[in-house]
Amino acid sequence: MGGTAGWFGREPRLPDVQEQVAERLRHRGSDAEGVYRNPGVILYHARLSIIDPAGGTQPMISSDGRYALVANGEIYNHVELHAELEAAGADFRTHSDCEVILQGYALCGESILERLEGIYAFALHDVIRDELLLARDPLGMKPLYLSRQPFGVAFASEIKAILPMLPSAAAVSPIPLVQYFENQHSLGKETVFEGVERVRPGEAVLLGQGVEKRRWFHWRLNTVAPTTPADPVGELDSLMETVFTQHQRSDVPIGLFLSGGVDSTVLLGLMRRYGVENINTFSLGFPGSSVGDELDTATQLAKHFGARHHVITPDADALLERFVHTIWAADELMRDWANLPTSLLAEQASSQLKVVFSGEGGDEVFAGYGRYRSSNSERWLKRLFYPGTGGFRARGDLRGGLRRQILGEQLLAARSAWRQPLVDSWSGYPQSWSALQKMQALDLQHALPDNLLIKADRMLMAHGVEGRMPFVDRRVVEFGFALPDALKRDGREGKKILKRWAGSFMPAEHFSSGKRGFHVPIRDWWQGERLTRLGKVLAGNSAIQTWCNPAGVADLVTRQGHKGDRARTLMTLLQFAIWHRLFIEGSGEAPPARVDPLDFLEGT
């Protein structure tokens, strides 16, 4: 676990900026650092020690010196793979989970990717062939980015570590920026940083002589065929026992982020069911705000299962002063206000442990969202006006004149292409899939890795905490996705099979209430003097003046003062202005951990 970066090509840029790169990644792993150098390649690793703390230092070098590896993540089936590879002749020198990548590649080549179960992003150098393999886990739980330069390729776990290796200052890419405004995050391979792209979930990139030789998917959801198990509950039980047992493997204690919803509380039940002792749970809520929370439910469940429960109830100032740092931590321009409480929870957890379970993915895998239960007539109507995605994820967020009110001319010219990655994905799905499966797939391919998993990875790793999310395990995703629709949802309820299965070890009354979701009370924050000051800051901001419509932004502030219904859009603009200051006007250096966001933009 930790962070990686490197350079592969003729011009070794990394040595000149190595300290800047390292400084931008040390939050991901402060336990150790390592560097591998070979003509034309440099690999850097910052380590967060989880498995084999004494022996798992990276970079890892094969005994014959041919292969070098830096990896970020955990290989959950490393015990099983270790035994298989050792029997086949592998010469293991540690008990680190990541060494199975190195030894597996030496014995099996690229096919080892099909046998890894876990969360990972890695770079592996073959000295003899002078090739570098970059690969990312199937669901995109661990990040990996690259930038192709005239004399080589730069790569890193976070974009902020790539920026010092660019030949010039970072620039904005217009279409991904429109996607941010319309869709909360950019879509597909491109990021909002011009010339910096994602290695996509389940993708591998082979580099040779400083250029891309081959790019392919070692796993794709498109290959999963619908199936009807003879005993679906029994099969799910057996699968979760295997997956959860492997996810528990750690040489350090594991806690849990407990929201009170179905997914996280099922994980709590599994922790107790499979013998985890001294469980620490962490919850956050907003008593007295305009949004509800599930703190009471979480507290009752923690008591029921005998966990040590930690509750945080921050006020607006305690969250807003984290806003700048969360934007820096994410470095992708994605707007999910839950970044703020997640960051606070991670900081609280980091004082006691290095690993937490979290419930991301349950809604996508087992069809828990209400949007999956929309009527055929509703989707038909949306399909007429917004073709290409079956009436799902059809409209952007800028509706009712908002688009022209806030977007500048460059973004208006680029906006016609913002949905194209969604349309391309939808058109590539097998005809045999149901409408529900296509909706699930679109979320699993885009919203999950480029929003929810960015939140989980970046906010936790910013405080040196690893997140483990069993519902996003490839095996669980394939099982849930392949099930018949009727086992997942009907017109009133989602996650039907998950609830049936969990009823054997969870309190029966827990699943009786509907899904509430988690909401941050941002509407409460922007009023009075703070709103007035926000209007002045946005009016004078260079990013807003360059990319947006300043007059329309001013009208938004006025409307928020009268009706209080434009807080989300104003926070979207504020986040963009801060991001621009950090990464486009600045060089990606870390801001203060706590600072008033308006003070930050004003430079006070």
Coordinates of C-alpha atoms in Angstrom, one line a residue:
M1 CA 0.0 0.0 0.0
G2 CA 1.2 3.6 -0.6
G3 CA 1.9 5.7 -3.7
T4 CA 4.0 5.2 -6.8
A5 CA 5.5 7.4 -9.5
G6 CA 8.1 7.1 -12.2
W7 CA 9.4 8.0 -15.6
F8 CA 10.2 5.8 -18.6
G9 CA 11.9 7.1 -21.6
R10 CA 15.0 8.7 -23.1
E11 CA 15.1 11.8 -21.1
P12 CA 15.1 11.0 -17.4
R13 CA 13.1 13.9 -16.0
L14 CA 12.4 12.4 -12.6
P15 CA 15.9 12.9 -11.0
D16 CA 15.7 16.6 -11.4
V17 CA 12.3 16.8 -9.6
Q18 CA 12.4 13.7 -7.5
E19 CA 11.9 15.6 -4.2
Q20 CA 8.9 17.5 -5.5
V21 CA 7.4 14.2 -6.7
A22 CA 8.1 12.5 -3.4
E23 CA 6.7 15.5 -1.4
R24 CA 3.4 15.1 -3.2
L25 CA 3.1 11.4 -2.5
R26 CA 4.4 11.0 1.1
H27 CA 0.9 11.3 2.6
R28 CA 0.0 8.0 0.9
G29 CA 2.8 6.2 2.8
S30 CA 5.1 7.6 5.4
D31 CA 6.6 4.3 6.7
A32 CA 9.3 4.0 4.0
E33 CA 10.5 5.4 0.7
G34 CA 12.4 3.7 -2.1
V35 CA 13.8 4.5 -5.6
Y36 CA 14.8 2.2 -8.4
R37 CA 17.1 3.5 -11.2
N38 CA 18.0 1.9 -14.5
P39 CA 19.0 3.5 -17.8
G40 CA 15.8 5.2 -19.0
V41 CA 13.6 4.3 -16.1
I42 CA 13.1 5.5 -12.5
L43 CA 10.5 4.1 -10.1
Y44 CA 9.6 5.8 -6.8
H45 CA 7.5 4.3 -3.9
A46 CA 6.1 5.7 -0.7
R47 CA 5.1 2.8 1.6
L48 CA 2.2 2.4 4.0
S49 CA 3.1 -0.9 5.8
I50 CA 0.1 -3.3 6.1
I51 CA 1.4 -6.8 5.2
D52 CA 4.9 -7.9 6.2
P53 CA 5.9 -4.5 7.6
A54 CA 9.5 -5.6 8.1
G55 CA 10.1 -7.4 4.7
G56 CA 7.8 -5.7 2.2
T57 CA 9.9 -2.7 1.3
Q58 CA 9.7 -1.5 -2.3
P59 CA 10.9 -1.3 -5.0
M60 CA 11.0 -5.1 -5.1
I61 CA 13.7 -6.6 -7.3
S62 CA 13.6 -10.2 -8.6
S63 CA 16.5 -12.5 -7.4
D64 CA 18.0 -12.5 -10.9
G65 CA 17.7 -8.7 -11.2
R66 CA 15.5 -8.8 -14.3
Y67 CA 12.3 -7.4 -12.9
A68 CA 11.6 -4.4 -10.6
L69 CA 8.2 -3.5 -9.1
V70 CA 6.5 -0.7 -7.4
A71 CA 2.9 -1.3 -6.4
N72 CA 0.1 0.5 -4.5
G73 CA -2.6 -1.7 -3.0
E74 CA -3.3 -5.1 -1.5
I75 CA -3.5 -8.5 -3.2
Y76 CA -6.2 -10.3 -1.1
N77 CA -5.5 -13.8 -2.5
H78 CA -1.7 -13.5 -2.0
V79 CA -1.6 -16.5 0.4
E80 CA -3.1 -18.8 -2.2
L81 CA -1.0 -17.3 -5.1
H82 CA 2.2 -17.5 -3.0
A83 CA 1.7 -21.2 -2.5
E84 CA 0.9 -21.9 -6.2
L85 CA 3.8 -19.8 -7.5
E86 CA 6.2 -21.3 -5.0
A87 CA 5.2 -24.8 -6.1
A88 CA 5.9 -23.7 -9.7
G89 CA 9.4 -22.6 -8.8
A90 CA 9.1 -19.0 -7.7
D91 CA 11.8 -17.8 -5.4
F92 CA 10.0 -15.6 -2.8
R93 CA 12.1 -13.5 -0.5
T94 CA 9.3 -11.8 1.6
H95 CA 5.8 -12.5 2.8
S96 CA 4.6 -9.3 1.2
D97 CA 1.3 -9.6 -0.7
C98 CA 2.8 -7.5 -3.6
E99 CA 5.6 -9.9 -4.2
V100 CA 3.1 -12.3 -5.9
I101 CA 2.8 -9.7 -8.7
L102 CA 6.6 -9.7 -9.2
Q103 CA 7.0 -13.5 -9.0
G104 CA 3.8 -14.1 -10.9
Y105 CA 4.9 -12.0 -13.8
A106 CA 8.3 -13.7 -13.9
L107 CA 6.6 -17.1 -14.2
C108 CA 3.4 -16.3 -16.1
G109 CA 3.9 -13.0 -17.9
E110 CA 0.8 -10.8 -18.4
S111 CA -1.6 -13.7 -17.6
I112 CA -0.9 -13.1 -13.9
L113 CA -3.2 -10.1 -14.1
E114 CA -6.2 -12.5 -14.5
R115 CA -5.3 -14.2 -11.2
L116 CA -4.9 -11.2 -9.0
E117 CA -7.7 -10.5 -6.6
G118 CA -7.4 -7.2 -4.9
I119 CA -6.9 -3.4 -5.2
Y120 CA -3.8 -2.4 -7.0
A121 CA -2.0 -0.1 -9.4
F122 CA 1.6 -1.0 -10.3
A123 CA 4.6 -0.4 -12.5
L124 CA 6.9 -3.4 -13.4
H125 CA 10.1 -3.0 -15.3
D126 CA 11.6 -5.8 -17.4
V127 CA 15.3 -5.0 -17.8
I128 CA 16.1 -7.4 -20.6
R129 CA 13.2 -6.3 -22.8
D130 CA 13.4 -2.7 -21.6
E131 CA 9.6 -2.7 -21.2
L132 CA 7.4 -1.2 -18.4
L133 CA 4.0 -2.6 -17.6
L134 CA 1.5 -0.4 -15.9
A135 CA -1.7 -2.0 -14.7
R136 CA -4.8 -1.1 -12.6
D137 CA -7.3 -3.3 -10.7
P138 CA -10.6 -4.3 -12.3
L139 CA -12.9 -1.8 -10.6
G140 CA -10.4 1.0 -10.3
M141 CA -10.1 1.1 -6.5
K142 CA -6.5 2.2 -6.8
P143 CA -5.5 5.2 -9.0
L144 CA -3.0 5.4 -11.8
Y145 CA -2.3 8.2 -14.3
L146 CA 0.1 8.8 -17.1
S147 CA 1.3 11.6 -19.3
R148 CA 3.0 11.0 -22.6
Q149 CA 5.8 13.5 -23.2
P150 CA 8.1 14.0 -26.3
F151 CA 10.9 11.9 -24.6
G152 CA 9.1 9.5 -22.4
V153 CA 6.1 8.8 -20.2
A154 CA 5.5 10.0 -16.7
F155 CA 3.1 8.2 -14.3
A156 CA 2.0 8.3 -10.7
S157 CA -0.7 7.4 -8.3
E158 CA -1.9 11.0 -8.1
I159 CA -1.8 13.7 -10.8
K160 CA -0.2 16.2 -8.4
A161 CA 3.0 14.0 -8.5
I162 CA 3.0 14.1 -12.3
L163 CA 2.9 17.9 -12.6
P164 CA 6.6 18.4 -11.7
M165 CA 7.5 16.1 -14.6
L166 CA 5.5 18.0 -17.2
P167 CA 7.5 20.1 -19.6
S168 CA 5.3 23.2 -18.9
A169 CA 2.7 24.4 -16.5
A170 CA -0.5 22.4 -16.2
A171 CA -3.5 23.5 -18.4
V172 CA -7.2 22.9 -18.4
S173 CA -8.9 20.6 -20.9
P174 CA -12.3 22.1 -21.8
I175 CA -14.5 19.0 -22.4
P176 CA -13.6 17.3 -19.0
L177 CA -14.3 20.6 -17.3
V178 CA -17.7 20.7 -18.8
Q179 CA -18.2 17.2 -17.6
Y180 CA -17.3 18.3 -14.1
F181 CA -20.1 21.0 -14.2
E182 CA -22.7 18.7 -15.9
N183 CA -21.8 15.3 -14.4
Q184 CA -19.8 15.9 -11.2
H185 CA -16.6 14.4 -12.7
S186 CA -14.8 13.9 -16.0
L187 CA -15.6 10.8 -18.0
G188 CA -13.5 8.1 -19.7
K189 CA -9.7 8.2 -20.2
E190 CA -9.3 12.0 -20.2
T191 CA -8.8 14.2 -17.1
V192 CA -9.4 17.9 -16.7
F193 CA -5.6 18.3 -16.8
E194 CA -4.6 18.6 -20.4
G195 CA -2.3 15.8 -21.5
V196 CA -2.8 13.7 -18.3
E197 CA -4.9 10.6 -18.7
R198 CA -6.2 7.7 -16.5
V199 CA -5.1 4.2 -16.8
R200 CA -8.7 3.0 -16.7
P201 CA -10.1 0.3 -14.3
G202 CA -9.0 -3.2 -15.5
E203 CA -6.6 -1.7 -18.0
A204 CA -2.9 -2.5 -18.7
V205 CA -0.4 -0.4 -20.7
L206 CA 2.8 -1.8 -22.0
L207 CA 5.6 0.8 -22.7
G208 CA 8.7 0.2 -24.7
Q209 CA 11.5 2.6 -25.6
G210 CA 9.5 5.4 -23.9
V211 CA 6.4 4.9 -26.0
E212 CA 3.1 3.0 -25.7
K213 CA 3.4 -0.4 -27.4
R214 CA 0.1 -1.9 -26.4
R215 CA -2.9 -1.1 -24.3
W216 CA -5.6 -3.5 -23.4
F217 CA -8.2 -4.5 -20.8
H218 CA -7.3 -7.5 -18.7
W219 CA -10.9 -7.5 -17.2
R220 CA -14.1 -6.0 -18.5
L221 CA -17.6 -6.1 -17.2
N222 CA -18.8 -6.7 -20.8
T223 CA -17.7 -10.3 -20.6
V224 CA -19.9 -11.1 -17.6
A225 CA -22.9 -13.2 -18.8
P226 CA -26.3 -13.2 -17.0
T227 CA -26.9 -16.3 -14.9
T228 CA -29.5 -17.7 -12.5
P229 CA -27.9 -19.6 -9.6
A230 CA -29.7 -22.7 -8.2
D231 CA -29.2 -21.4 -4.7
P232 CA -28.4 -17.6 -5.0
V233 CA -28.4 -16.9 -1.2
G234 CA -26.2 -19.9 -0.5
E235 CA -23.8 -19.0 -3.3
L236 CA -23.6 -15.4 -2.0
D237 CA -22.9 -16.7 1.5
S238 CA -20.1 -18.9 0.3
L239 CA -18.6 -16.2 -1.9
M240 CA -18.7 -13.5 0.9
E241 CA -17.0 -15.9 3.3
T242 CA -14.1 -16.3 0.9
V243 CA -13.9 -12.6 0.0
F244 CA -14.3 -11.3 3.5
T245 CA -11.8 -13.7 5.0
Q246 CA -9.3 -12.6 2.4
H247 CA -10.1 -8.9 3.0
Q248 CA -9.4 -9.4 6.7
R249 CA -5.8 -10.3 6.1
S250 CA -3.7 -7.6 7.7
D251 CA -0.7 -7.3 10.1
V252 CA -2.4 -4.2 11.6
P253 CA -5.8 -3.6 13.2
I254 CA -8.9 -2.9 10.9
G255 CA -11.8 -0.6 11.8
L256 CA -15.0 0.3 10.0
F257 CA -16.7 3.5 8.7
L258 CA -20.3 2.9 9.9
S259 CA -22.9 5.1 8.2
G260 CA -26.0 3.2 9.5
G261 CA -27.0 2.2 6.0
V262 CA -27.3 -1.3 4.7
D263 CA -23.8 -1.8 3.3
S264 CA -21.6 -0.7 6.1
T265 CA -23.8 -2.4 8.8
V266 CA -23.6 -5.7 6.8
L267 CA -19.8 -5.3 7.0
L268 CA -20.1 -4.8 10.7
G269 CA -22.1 -8.0 11.0
L270 CA -19.5 -9.9 8.9
M271 CA -16.6 -8.6 11.1
R272 CA -18.3 -10.0 14.2
R273 CA -19.4 -13.2 12.3
Y274 CA -15.9 -14.0 11.2
G275 CA -14.2 -13.2 14.6
V276 CA -12.8 -9.7 14.3
E277 CA -12.0 -8.6 17.8
N278 CA -11.9 -5.1 19.4
I279 CA -13.8 -3.5 16.5
N280 CA -13.6 0.3 16.2
T281 CA -16.4 1.9 14.3
F282 CA -16.6 5.6 13.2
S283 CA -19.7 7.6 12.3
L284 CA -20.5 11.2 11.4
G285 CA -23.7 13.1 11.3
F286 CA -25.3 16.6 11.4
P287 CA -27.8 16.9 14.3
G288 CA -29.9 20.0 14.0
S289 CA -29.2 20.6 10.3
S290 CA -31.5 20.6 7.3
V291 CA -30.4 17.0 6.4
G292 CA -31.1 13.9 8.3
D293 CA -28.5 11.3 9.3
E294 CA -28.4 7.7 10.6
L295 CA -26.3 8.3 13.7
D296 CA -28.9 6.7 16.1
T297 CA -29.1 3.6 13.9
A298 CA -25.3 3.4 13.6
T299 CA -24.9 3.8 17.4
Q300 CA -27.5 1.1 18.1
L301 CA -25.9 -1.3 15.7
A302 CA -22.4 -0.7 17.1
K303 CA -23.8 -1.4 20.6
H304 CA -25.6 -4.6 19.3
F305 CA -22.3 -6.0 17.9
G306 CA -20.1 -4.8 20.8
A307 CA -18.0 -2.3 18.8
R308 CA -16.2 0.7 20.2
H309 CA -18.1 3.4 18.6
H310 CA -16.7 6.9 17.8
V311 CA -19.2 9.7 16.7
I312 CA -18.3 13.0 15.1
T313 CA -20.8 15.8 14.8
P314 CA -19.0 18.7 13.1
D315 CA -20.4 22.2 12.5
A316 CA -20.1 24.1 9.2
D317 CA -16.8 25.8 10.1
A318 CA -15.2 22.5 11.0
L319 CA -16.1 21.1 7.5
L320 CA -15.5 24.2 5.4
E321 CA -12.0 24.7 6.8
R322 CA -11.2 21.3 5.3
F323 CA -12.6 22.1 1.8
V324 CA -9.3 23.4 0.3
H325 CA -7.3 20.4 1.6
T326 CA -9.9 17.9 0.3
I327 CA -9.7 19.5 -3.2
W328 CA -5.9 19.1 -3.1
A329 CA -6.2 15.6 -1.8
A330 CA -8.5 14.5 -4.7
D331 CA -6.6 16.4 -7.4
E332 CA -9.1 15.1 -9.8
L333 CA -11.8 17.8 -10.2
M334 CA -14.8 15.9 -8.8
R335 CA -17.6 17.4 -6.7
D336 CA -18.8 15.1 -3.9
W337 CA -19.4 17.1 -0.7
A338 CA -19.1 13.8 1.2
N339 CA -15.3 14.3 0.7
L340 CA -15.5 16.6 3.7
P341 CA -16.9 14.2 6.3
T342 CA -14.9 11.3 4.8
S343 CA -11.7 13.4 5.4
L344 CA -12.7 14.1 8.9
L345 CA -13.5 10.4 9.6
A346 CA -10.2 9.4 8.1
E347 CA -8.3 11.8 10.3
Q348 CA -10.1 10.4 13.4
A349 CA -9.4 6.8 12.4
S350 CA -5.7 7.5 11.6
S351 CA -5.0 8.2 15.3
Q352 CA -5.8 4.5 16.1
L353 CA -5.3 2.4 12.9
K354 CA -4.2 2.1 9.3
V355 CA -7.0 0.1 7.7
V356 CA -10.8 0.6 7.6
F357 CA -13.6 -1.3 5.9
S358 CA -16.1 0.8 4.0
G359 CA -19.4 0.0 2.2
E360 CA -18.8 1.5 -1.3
G361 CA -20.2 -0.4 -4.2
G362 CA -23.2 -2.2 -2.6
D363 CA -25.7 0.0 -4.4
E364 CA -24.1 -0.4 -7.8
V365 CA -23.6 -4.2 -7.5
F366 CA -26.9 -5.1 -6.0
A367 CA -29.1 -2.3 -7.5
G368 CA -29.8 -0.3 -4.4
Y369 CA -30.3 3.2 -5.9
G370 CA -33.8 4.5 -6.6
R371 CA -32.6 5.6 -10.1
Y372 CA -32.5 1.9 -11.0
R373 CA -36.3 1.7 -10.4
S374 CA -37.4 4.4 -12.7
S375 CA -40.3 3.5 -15.0
N376 CA -40.0 2.5 -18.6
S377 CA -42.1 5.5 -19.6
E378 CA -39.8 7.9 -17.8
R379 CA -36.7 6.5 -19.5
W380 CA -38.5 6.4 -22.9
L381 CA -39.3 10.1 -22.6
K382 CA -35.7 11.0 -21.6
R383 CA -34.4 8.9 -24.4
L384 CA -36.3 11.0 -26.9
F385 CA -34.6 14.2 -25.8
Y386 CA -31.2 12.7 -24.7
P387 CA -30.5 9.7 -26.9
G388 CA -27.7 7.2 -26.5
T389 CA -28.0 5.9 -22.9
G390 CA -31.5 4.4 -22.7
G391 CA -32.9 7.4 -20.8
F392 CA -30.4 6.8 -18.0
R393 CA -27.7 9.4 -17.0
A394 CA -29.4 11.4 -19.7
R395 CA -29.5 15.0 -18.5
G396 CA -26.7 17.1 -17.0
D397 CA -26.9 19.1 -13.8
L398 CA -27.1 22.5 -15.6
R399 CA -30.8 22.7 -16.4
G400 CA -33.3 25.5 -16.7
G401 CA -31.0 28.1 -18.1
L402 CA -28.1 27.3 -15.7
R403 CA -25.9 26.2 -18.6
R404 CA -25.8 29.6 -20.3
Q405 CA -25.9 31.4 -17.0
I406 CA -22.6 30.0 -15.7
L407 CA -20.6 28.6 -18.6
G408 CA -18.3 30.9 -20.6
E409 CA -17.9 30.8 -24.3
Q410 CA -15.1 28.2 -24.4
L411 CA -17.2 25.7 -22.3
L412 CA -20.4 26.3 -24.2
A413 CA -18.5 25.5 -27.4
A414 CA -17.2 22.2 -25.8
R415 CA -20.4 21.1 -24.1
S416 CA -21.9 19.2 -27.1
A417 CA -19.4 16.4 -26.6
W418 CA -19.7 16.0 -22.8
R419 CA -22.0 12.9 -22.8
Q420 CA -20.1 11.0 -25.5
P421 CA -18.1 8.6 -23.2
L422 CA -21.5 7.6 -21.6
V423 CA -23.0 7.0 -25.1
D424 CA -20.0 5.0 -26.2
S425 CA -20.1 2.8 -23.2
W426 CA -23.8 2.2 -23.5
S427 CA -23.6 1.2 -27.1
G428 CA -20.9 -1.3 -26.4
Y429 CA -22.9 -3.3 -23.9
P430 CA -24.2 -6.7 -25.0
Q431 CA -27.8 -6.8 -26.4
S432 CA -28.6 -9.7 -24.0
W433 CA -28.2 -7.4 -21.0
S434 CA -31.4 -6.0 -19.3
A435 CA -31.9 -2.3 -18.9
L436 CA -31.0 -2.7 -15.3
Q437 CA -27.7 -4.3 -16.0
K438 CA -26.8 -1.6 -18.5
M439 CA -27.6 1.1 -15.8
Q440 CA -25.5 -0.8 -13.3
A441 CA -22.7 -1.1 -15.8
L442 CA -22.7 2.6 -16.6
D443 CA -22.3 3.4 -12.9
L444 CA -19.7 0.7 -12.4
Q445 CA -17.7 2.0 -15.3
H446 CA -17.9 5.7 -14.6
A447 CA -19.5 7.0 -11.4
L448 CA -18.0 4.4 -9.1
P449 CA -14.3 4.7 -10.1
D450 CA -14.3 8.4 -11.0
N451 CA -16.3 9.7 -8.0
L452 CA -17.0 7.4 -5.1
L453 CA -13.7 5.5 -5.2
I454 CA -11.7 8.7 -5.7
K455 CA -13.4 10.0 -2.5
A456 CA -12.6 6.8 -0.7
D457 CA -9.0 6.4 -1.8
R458 CA -7.9 10.1 -1.7
M459 CA -9.6 11.2 1.5
L460 CA -8.3 8.1 3.4
M461 CA -4.8 8.1 1.9
A462 CA -4.4 11.8 2.6
H463 CA -4.3 10.7 6.3
G464 CA -2.4 7.5 5.7
V465 CA -5.4 5.1 6.0
E466 CA -6.2 2.2 3.6
G467 CA -9.8 1.6 2.7
R468 CA -11.0 -1.9 2.0
M469 CA -14.4 -2.3 0.2
P470 CA -15.5 -5.9 -0.1
F471 CA -18.6 -5.0 -2.3
V472 CA -16.2 -3.8 -5.0
D473 CA -14.3 -7.0 -5.1
R474 CA -14.3 -8.3 -8.7
R475 CA -15.8 -11.6 -7.6
V476 CA -18.7 -9.9 -5.8
V477 CA -19.3 -7.5 -8.7
E478 CA -19.5 -10.3 -11.2
F479 CA -21.9 -12.3 -9.0
G480 CA -24.2 -9.4 -8.2
F481 CA -24.2 -8.1 -11.8
A482 CA -25.0 -11.5 -13.3
L483 CA -28.1 -12.1 -11.2
P484 CA -31.6 -11.8 -12.6
D485 CA -33.2 -8.4 -12.1
A486 CA -35.9 -9.8 -9.8
L487 CA -33.3 -10.9 -7.3
K488 CA -31.9 -7.4 -7.1
R489 CA -34.9 -5.0 -7.2
D490 CA -38.6 -4.6 -7.7
G491 CA -40.6 -1.4 -8.0
R492 CA -40.2 -0.5 -4.4
E493 CA -37.0 -2.1 -3.1
G494 CA -33.4 -2.6 -4.1
K495 CA -30.7 -5.0 -2.8
K496 CA -33.3 -7.7 -2.3
I497 CA -30.9 -10.6 -2.3
L498 CA -28.3 -8.8 -0.1
K499 CA -31.0 -8.2 2.5
R500 CA -32.3 -11.8 2.4
W501 CA -28.8 -13.1 2.9
A502 CA -27.8 -10.6 5.6
G503 CA -31.0 -11.3 7.5
S504 CA -29.4 -14.5 8.9
F505 CA -26.9 -12.5 11.0
M506 CA -28.3 -8.9 11.2
P507 CA -31.1 -7.6 13.4
A508 CA -34.4 -8.2 11.5
E509 CA -35.7 -4.7 11.9
H510 CA -32.6 -3.1 10.4
F511 CA -33.8 -3.6 6.8
S512 CA -37.4 -2.4 7.3
S513 CA -36.7 1.3 6.5
G514 CA -36.0 2.6 3.1
K515 CA -32.6 3.9 1.8
R516 CA -31.9 7.4 3.1
G517 CA -28.6 8.2 1.6
F518 CA -25.9 10.5 3.1
H519 CA -26.2 14.3 2.5
V520 CA -24.0 17.2 3.6
P521 CA -26.0 20.3 4.7
I522 CA -24.3 22.7 2.3
R523 CA -27.5 24.7 1.9
D524 CA -27.3 25.8 5.5
W525 CA -23.8 27.2 5.0
W526 CA -24.3 29.8 2.3
Q527 CA -26.4 32.7 3.7
G528 CA -25.8 36.1 5.3
E529 CA -22.3 37.5 5.5
R530 CA -20.7 34.3 4.3
L531 CA -22.8 34.4 1.1
T532 CA -22.0 38.1 0.5
R533 CA -18.3 37.4 0.8
L534 CA -18.5 34.4 -1.5
G535 CA -20.1 36.6 -4.2
K536 CA -17.2 39.1 -3.9
V537 CA -14.6 36.4 -4.1
L538 CA -16.1 34.7 -7.1
A539 CA -16.5 38.0 -8.9
G540 CA -12.8 38.7 -8.7
N541 CA -11.5 35.3 -9.4
S542 CA -9.4 34.8 -12.5
A543 CA -10.6 31.2 -13.2
I544 CA -14.3 32.2 -13.0
Q545 CA -13.6 35.2 -15.3
T546 CA -11.8 33.0 -17.8
W547 CA -14.0 29.9 -17.9
C548 CA -17.4 31.1 -16.7
N549 CA -19.9 33.9 -17.1
P550 CA -19.2 36.3 -14.3
A551 CA -22.5 38.1 -14.6
G552 CA -24.5 34.9 -14.4
V553 CA -22.4 33.8 -11.4
A554 CA -23.3 37.1 -9.7
D555 CA -27.0 36.4 -10.4
L556 CA -26.7 33.0 -8.7
V557 CA -25.4 34.6 -5.6
T558 CA -28.4 37.0 -5.6
R559 CA -30.8 34.1 -6.1
Q560 CA -29.2 32.1 -3.3
G561 CA -29.8 35.1 -1.0
H562 CA -33.5 35.3 -1.9
K563 CA -34.5 31.6 -2.3
G564 CA -31.6 29.6 -0.9
D565 CA -31.7 27.0 -3.8
R566 CA -28.3 27.6 -5.5
A567 CA -25.9 26.4 -2.8
R568 CA -24.8 23.3 -4.8
T569 CA -24.0 25.3 -7.9
L570 CA -22.1 27.9 -5.9
M571 CA -20.1 25.3 -4.2
T572 CA -19.3 23.8 -7.6
L573 CA -17.9 27.1 -8.7
L574 CA -16.0 27.7 -5.5
Q575 CA -14.4 24.3 -5.8
F576 CA -13.4 25.0 -9.4
A577 CA -11.8 28.3 -8.4
I578 CA -9.9 26.7 -5.5
W579 CA -8.7 23.7 -7.7
H580 CA -7.6 26.2 -10.4
R581 CA -5.6 28.2 -7.8
L582 CA -3.9 25.0 -6.5
F583 CA -3.0 23.2 -9.7
I584 CA -3.2 25.7 -12.7
E585 CA -2.0 28.9 -11.1
G586 CA 0.0 26.9 -8.5
S587 CA 2.1 23.8 -8.9
G588 CA 0.2 21.4 -6.7
E589 CA 1.9 22.0 -3.4
A590 CA -0.1 21.0 -0.3
P591 CA -2.2 23.8 1.2
P592 CA -2.8 24.2 4.9
A593 CA -4.7 21.3 6.4
R594 CA -7.3 23.8 7.6
V595 CA -8.0 27.2 6.1
D596 CA -11.2 29.2 5.4
P597 CA -11.7 28.6 1.6
L598 CA -12.5 32.3 1.0
D599 CA -9.4 33.3 2.9
F600 CA -7.4 31.0 0.7
L601 CA -8.7 32.5 -2.5
E602 CA -8.2 36.0 -1.2
G603 CA -4.6 35.1 -0.2
T604 CA -5.1 36.2 3.4

